[in-house]
Tab-separated table of C-alpha atoms in Angstrom:
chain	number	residue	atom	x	y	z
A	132	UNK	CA	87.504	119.037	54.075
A	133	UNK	CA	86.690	115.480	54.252
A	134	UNK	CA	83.364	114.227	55.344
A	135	UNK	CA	83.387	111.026	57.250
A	136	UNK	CA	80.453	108.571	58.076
A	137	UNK	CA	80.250	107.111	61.302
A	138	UNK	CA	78.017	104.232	61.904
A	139	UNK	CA	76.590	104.008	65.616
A	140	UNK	CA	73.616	101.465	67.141
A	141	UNK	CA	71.165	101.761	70.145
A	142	UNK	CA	73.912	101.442	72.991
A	143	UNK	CA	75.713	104.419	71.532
A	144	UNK	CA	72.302	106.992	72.097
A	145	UNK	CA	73.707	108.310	75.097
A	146	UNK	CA	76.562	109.375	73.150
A	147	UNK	CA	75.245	110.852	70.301
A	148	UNK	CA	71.997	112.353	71.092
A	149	UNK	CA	72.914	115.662	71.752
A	150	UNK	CA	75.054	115.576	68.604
A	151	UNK	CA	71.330	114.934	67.302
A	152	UNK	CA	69.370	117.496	69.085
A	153	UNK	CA	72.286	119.695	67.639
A	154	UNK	CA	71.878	119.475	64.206
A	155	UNK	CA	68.014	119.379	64.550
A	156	UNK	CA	68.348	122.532	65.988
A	157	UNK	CA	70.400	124.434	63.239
A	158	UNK	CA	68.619	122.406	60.057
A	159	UNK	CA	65.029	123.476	61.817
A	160	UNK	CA	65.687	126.968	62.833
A	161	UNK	CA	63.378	128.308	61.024
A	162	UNK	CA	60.208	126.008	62.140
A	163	UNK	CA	61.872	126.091	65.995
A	164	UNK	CA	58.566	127.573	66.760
A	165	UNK	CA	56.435	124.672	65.534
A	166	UNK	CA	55.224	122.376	68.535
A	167	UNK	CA	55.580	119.089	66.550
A	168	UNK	CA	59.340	120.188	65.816
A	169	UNK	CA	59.895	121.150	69.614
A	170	UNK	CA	58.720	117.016	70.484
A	171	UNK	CA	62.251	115.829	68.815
A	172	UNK	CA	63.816	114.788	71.554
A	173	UNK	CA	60.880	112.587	72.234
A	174	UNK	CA	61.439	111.236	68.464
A	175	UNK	CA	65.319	110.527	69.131
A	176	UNK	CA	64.324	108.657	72.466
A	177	UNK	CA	61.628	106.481	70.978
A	178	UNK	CA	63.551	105.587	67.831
A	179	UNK	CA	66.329	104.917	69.790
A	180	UNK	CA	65.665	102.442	71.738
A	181	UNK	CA	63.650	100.554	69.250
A	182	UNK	CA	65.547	97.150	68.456
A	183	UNK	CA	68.020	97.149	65.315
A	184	UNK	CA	68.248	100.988	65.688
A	185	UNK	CA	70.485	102.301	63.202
A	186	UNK	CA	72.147	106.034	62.851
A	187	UNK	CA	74.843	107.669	60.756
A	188	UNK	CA	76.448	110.832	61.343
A	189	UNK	CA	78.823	112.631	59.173
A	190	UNK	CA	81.322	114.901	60.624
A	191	UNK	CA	83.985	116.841	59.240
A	192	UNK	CA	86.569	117.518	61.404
A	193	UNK	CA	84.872	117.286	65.060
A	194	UNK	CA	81.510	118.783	63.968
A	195	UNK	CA	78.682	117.005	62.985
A	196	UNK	CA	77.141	117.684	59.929
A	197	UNK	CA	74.484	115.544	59.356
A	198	UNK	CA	72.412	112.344	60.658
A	199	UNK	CA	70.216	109.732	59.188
A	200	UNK	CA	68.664	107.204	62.032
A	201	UNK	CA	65.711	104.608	61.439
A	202	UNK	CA	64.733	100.691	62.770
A	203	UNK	CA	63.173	97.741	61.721
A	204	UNK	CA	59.832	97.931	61.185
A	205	UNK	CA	57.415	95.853	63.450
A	206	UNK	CA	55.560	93.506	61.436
A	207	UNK	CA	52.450	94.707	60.930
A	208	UNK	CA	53.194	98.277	61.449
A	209	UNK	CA	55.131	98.988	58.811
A	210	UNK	CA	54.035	102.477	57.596
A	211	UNK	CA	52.853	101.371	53.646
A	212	UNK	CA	50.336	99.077	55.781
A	213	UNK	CA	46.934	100.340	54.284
A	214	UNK	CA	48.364	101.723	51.346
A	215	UNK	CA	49.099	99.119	49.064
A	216	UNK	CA	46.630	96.232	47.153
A	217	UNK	CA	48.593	93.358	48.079
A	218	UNK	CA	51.263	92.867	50.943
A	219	UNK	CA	54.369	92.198	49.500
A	220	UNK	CA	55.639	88.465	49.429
A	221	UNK	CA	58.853	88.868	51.726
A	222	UNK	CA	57.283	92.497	53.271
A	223	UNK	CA	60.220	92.775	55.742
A	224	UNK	CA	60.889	96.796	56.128
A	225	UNK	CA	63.624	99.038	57.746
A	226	UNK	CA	61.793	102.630	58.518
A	227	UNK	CA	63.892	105.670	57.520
A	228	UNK	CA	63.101	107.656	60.232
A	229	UNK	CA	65.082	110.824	59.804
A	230	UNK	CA	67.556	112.531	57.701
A	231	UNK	CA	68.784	116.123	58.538
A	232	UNK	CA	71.644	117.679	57.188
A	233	UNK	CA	73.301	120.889	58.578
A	234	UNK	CA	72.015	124.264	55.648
A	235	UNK	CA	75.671	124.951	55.070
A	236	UNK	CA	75.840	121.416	53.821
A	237	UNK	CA	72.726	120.968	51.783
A	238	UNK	CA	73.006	120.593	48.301
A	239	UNK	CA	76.522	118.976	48.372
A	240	UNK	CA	75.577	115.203	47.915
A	241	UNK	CA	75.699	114.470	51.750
A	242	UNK	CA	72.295	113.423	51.901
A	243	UNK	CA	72.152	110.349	49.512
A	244	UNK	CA	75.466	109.539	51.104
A	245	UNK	CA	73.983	109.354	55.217
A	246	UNK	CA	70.917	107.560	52.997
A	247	UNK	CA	72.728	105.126	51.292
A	248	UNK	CA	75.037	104.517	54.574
A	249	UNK	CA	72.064	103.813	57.008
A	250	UNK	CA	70.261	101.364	54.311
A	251	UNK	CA	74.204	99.490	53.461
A	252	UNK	CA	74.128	96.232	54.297
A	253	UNK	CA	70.594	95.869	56.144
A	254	UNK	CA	68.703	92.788	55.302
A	255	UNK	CA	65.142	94.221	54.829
A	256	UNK	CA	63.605	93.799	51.667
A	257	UNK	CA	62.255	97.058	51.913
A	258	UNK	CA	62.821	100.463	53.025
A	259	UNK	CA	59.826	102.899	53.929
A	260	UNK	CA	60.400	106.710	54.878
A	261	UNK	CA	58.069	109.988	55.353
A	262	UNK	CA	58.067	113.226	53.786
A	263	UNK	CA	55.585	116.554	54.755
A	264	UNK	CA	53.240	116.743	51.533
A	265	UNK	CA	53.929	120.946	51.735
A	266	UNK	CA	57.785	119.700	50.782
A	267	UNK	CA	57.290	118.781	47.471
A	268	UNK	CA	60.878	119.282	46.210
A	269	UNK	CA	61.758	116.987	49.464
A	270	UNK	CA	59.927	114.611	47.507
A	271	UNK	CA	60.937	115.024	44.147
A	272	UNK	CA	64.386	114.620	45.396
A	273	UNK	CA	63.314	110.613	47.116
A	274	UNK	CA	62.045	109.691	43.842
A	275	UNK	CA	64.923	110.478	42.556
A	276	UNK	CA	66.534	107.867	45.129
A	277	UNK	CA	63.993	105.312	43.638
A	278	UNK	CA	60.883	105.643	46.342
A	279	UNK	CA	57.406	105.732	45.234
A	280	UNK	CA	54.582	107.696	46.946
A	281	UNK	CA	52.404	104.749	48.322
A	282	UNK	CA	49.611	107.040	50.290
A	283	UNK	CA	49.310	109.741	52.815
A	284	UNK	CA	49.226	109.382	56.643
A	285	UNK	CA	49.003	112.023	59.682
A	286	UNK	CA	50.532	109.924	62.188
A	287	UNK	CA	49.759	112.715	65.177
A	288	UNK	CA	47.677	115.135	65.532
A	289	UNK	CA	49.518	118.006	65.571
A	290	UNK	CA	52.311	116.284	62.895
A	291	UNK	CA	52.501	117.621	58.917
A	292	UNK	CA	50.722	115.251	56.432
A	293	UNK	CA	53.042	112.877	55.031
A	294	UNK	CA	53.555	111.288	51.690
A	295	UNK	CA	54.529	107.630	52.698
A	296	UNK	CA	57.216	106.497	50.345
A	297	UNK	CA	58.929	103.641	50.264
A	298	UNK	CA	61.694	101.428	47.916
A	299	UNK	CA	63.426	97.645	47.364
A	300	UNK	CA	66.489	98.276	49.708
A	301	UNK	CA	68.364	96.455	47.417
């Protein structure tokens, strides 16, 4: 089968964010149980409605295999903030929010594919994205894609520790 990526912005979320909630719930069945993983909904509504919100799905046929979403960072905000010696010069940064791919379809390539298809063509000198420091493989696999482990940051409470990475988007 062919796997096709479709590109979608904030005034398609009503469309799409079941297909979300979806494949959140089959790529985290086994942590369904975990109250920070239950609050994804909340994570698809936030991010979504954040300006420049970007998301790629790939489908095969009519089912949805995997997503990637993320946004702009707000000046100031941007996740590496505290982690690095000197700001960088032009310190624009798109946040890579998520990336969830369907088990059946892990380990085929799809997810440098929905990666490189939500970073094509943005602008952002920079590209910043999360990963739970207990997934170590998770983060093997982003340096791999060229990120660097800047620092650590528990952005909630009840949320994994996460290795802050981050990457020229070139």
């Amino acid at each position: 089968m062919t796997t096709e990526i479709k590109h979608y912005d904030d005034t398609a979320l009503g469309d799409i964010r079941q297909t979300l909630l979806d494949v959140h719930e089959e790529a985290y069945a086994d942590r369904r149980h975990e109250e920070f993983v239950q609050r994804f909904p909340w994570f698809v509504d936030h991010w979504g409605t954040k300006p420049g919100f970007s998301c790629v799905i790939a489908w095969e046929a009519n089912v949805p295999v995997g997503f990637s979403y993320g946004a702009p960072a707000n000046p100031g905000r941007e996740w590496w903030q505290g982690h690095l010696e000197t700001t960088p010069q032009d310190a624009s940064t798109f946040s890579v929010s998520e990336l969830m791919v369907r088990p059946k379809w892990r380990k085929t390539g799809l997810g440098p594919r929905l990666h490189d298809a939500l970073l094509g063509g943005r602008t952002e000198a920079w590209a910043v994205l999360t990963v739970d420091t207990k997934r170590p493989r998770l983060q093997t696999m982003y340096e791999g894609w060229g990120y660097r482990k800047v620092g650590e940051n528990q952005p909630f409470a009840d949320s994994p520790v996460y290795a802050v990475m981050m990457k020229a988007a070139s």
